[in-house]
């Protein structure tokens, strides 16, 4: 049976973001799996609105960081300022110290600034003046980036892309959803009226429940065959790493949990596979790119 909190979250977000049920469900699965999400798409398709809506729906503290080419790491982490009266430095926390961060147009910033965010994502802590400061829980980052062919972008290297559990696209709405957007209320006004339907404490409990979804030996065999195929097929420059395998398993557990099941099915792995691996695998033959995920699934039989 589906969790009532999960159903309420999905219904609330779908009321704001129209016609994007699958990307919304993937974003929620990423959050429940304690990962971070990268959304790569054109401006104006709802990336920012999705982040705002998720944060407001879950009652999380929210910060938006607009990345630019002149941004410095201190603009994200914070800075120590000298106080003459006390003759001491006092740390002023940056926007990274919040539960839900929208890193908007992350590939507009320099690699040095990108690293400041991505290292904090990986460690869930920052070090300032030899002091380690923990980030709040839950801690979730949605980063957006414009397509790499656009002017003024610094593509994220593979090692940093791997910090994101999932990468998704929103795409254009279909005709029915777009008409509803055009004829309906302003999304920004709806966001202002949006009330939280859960809390940070409830979200932590949901994350814990998702992590306890049962995984059978046969399911692990199937996942390992997928990993092995990417390493031995000769279709990719590099196969999936063990960390990618762990991420795939966590995402599949979250997907099963959203569906109201206490165990993972091969269909759960297949549902999250594209978003988990599409930024980790590079095809040797780019002409094979269309439908390559479908072919990967077809090449690995279900036990």
PDB file of C-alpha atoms in Angstrom, residues 82-88 90:
ATOM      1  CA  UNK A  82      37.432  40.179  11.641  1.00  0.00           C
ATOM      2  CA  UNK A  83      35.639  41.907  14.525  1.00  0.00           C
ATOM      3  CA  UNK A  84      37.659  44.728  16.028  1.00  0.00           C
ATOM      4  CA  UNK A  85      35.751  44.842  19.285  1.00  0.00           C
ATOM      5  CA  UNK A  86      36.406  41.204  20.145  1.00  0.00           C
ATOM      6  CA  UNK A  87      39.695  40.999  18.206  1.00  0.00           C
ATOM      7  CA  UNK A  88      38.485  37.733  16.699  1.00  0.00           C
ATOM      8  CA  UNK A  90      33.665  35.412  13.193  1.00  0.00           C
TER       9      UNK A  90
END
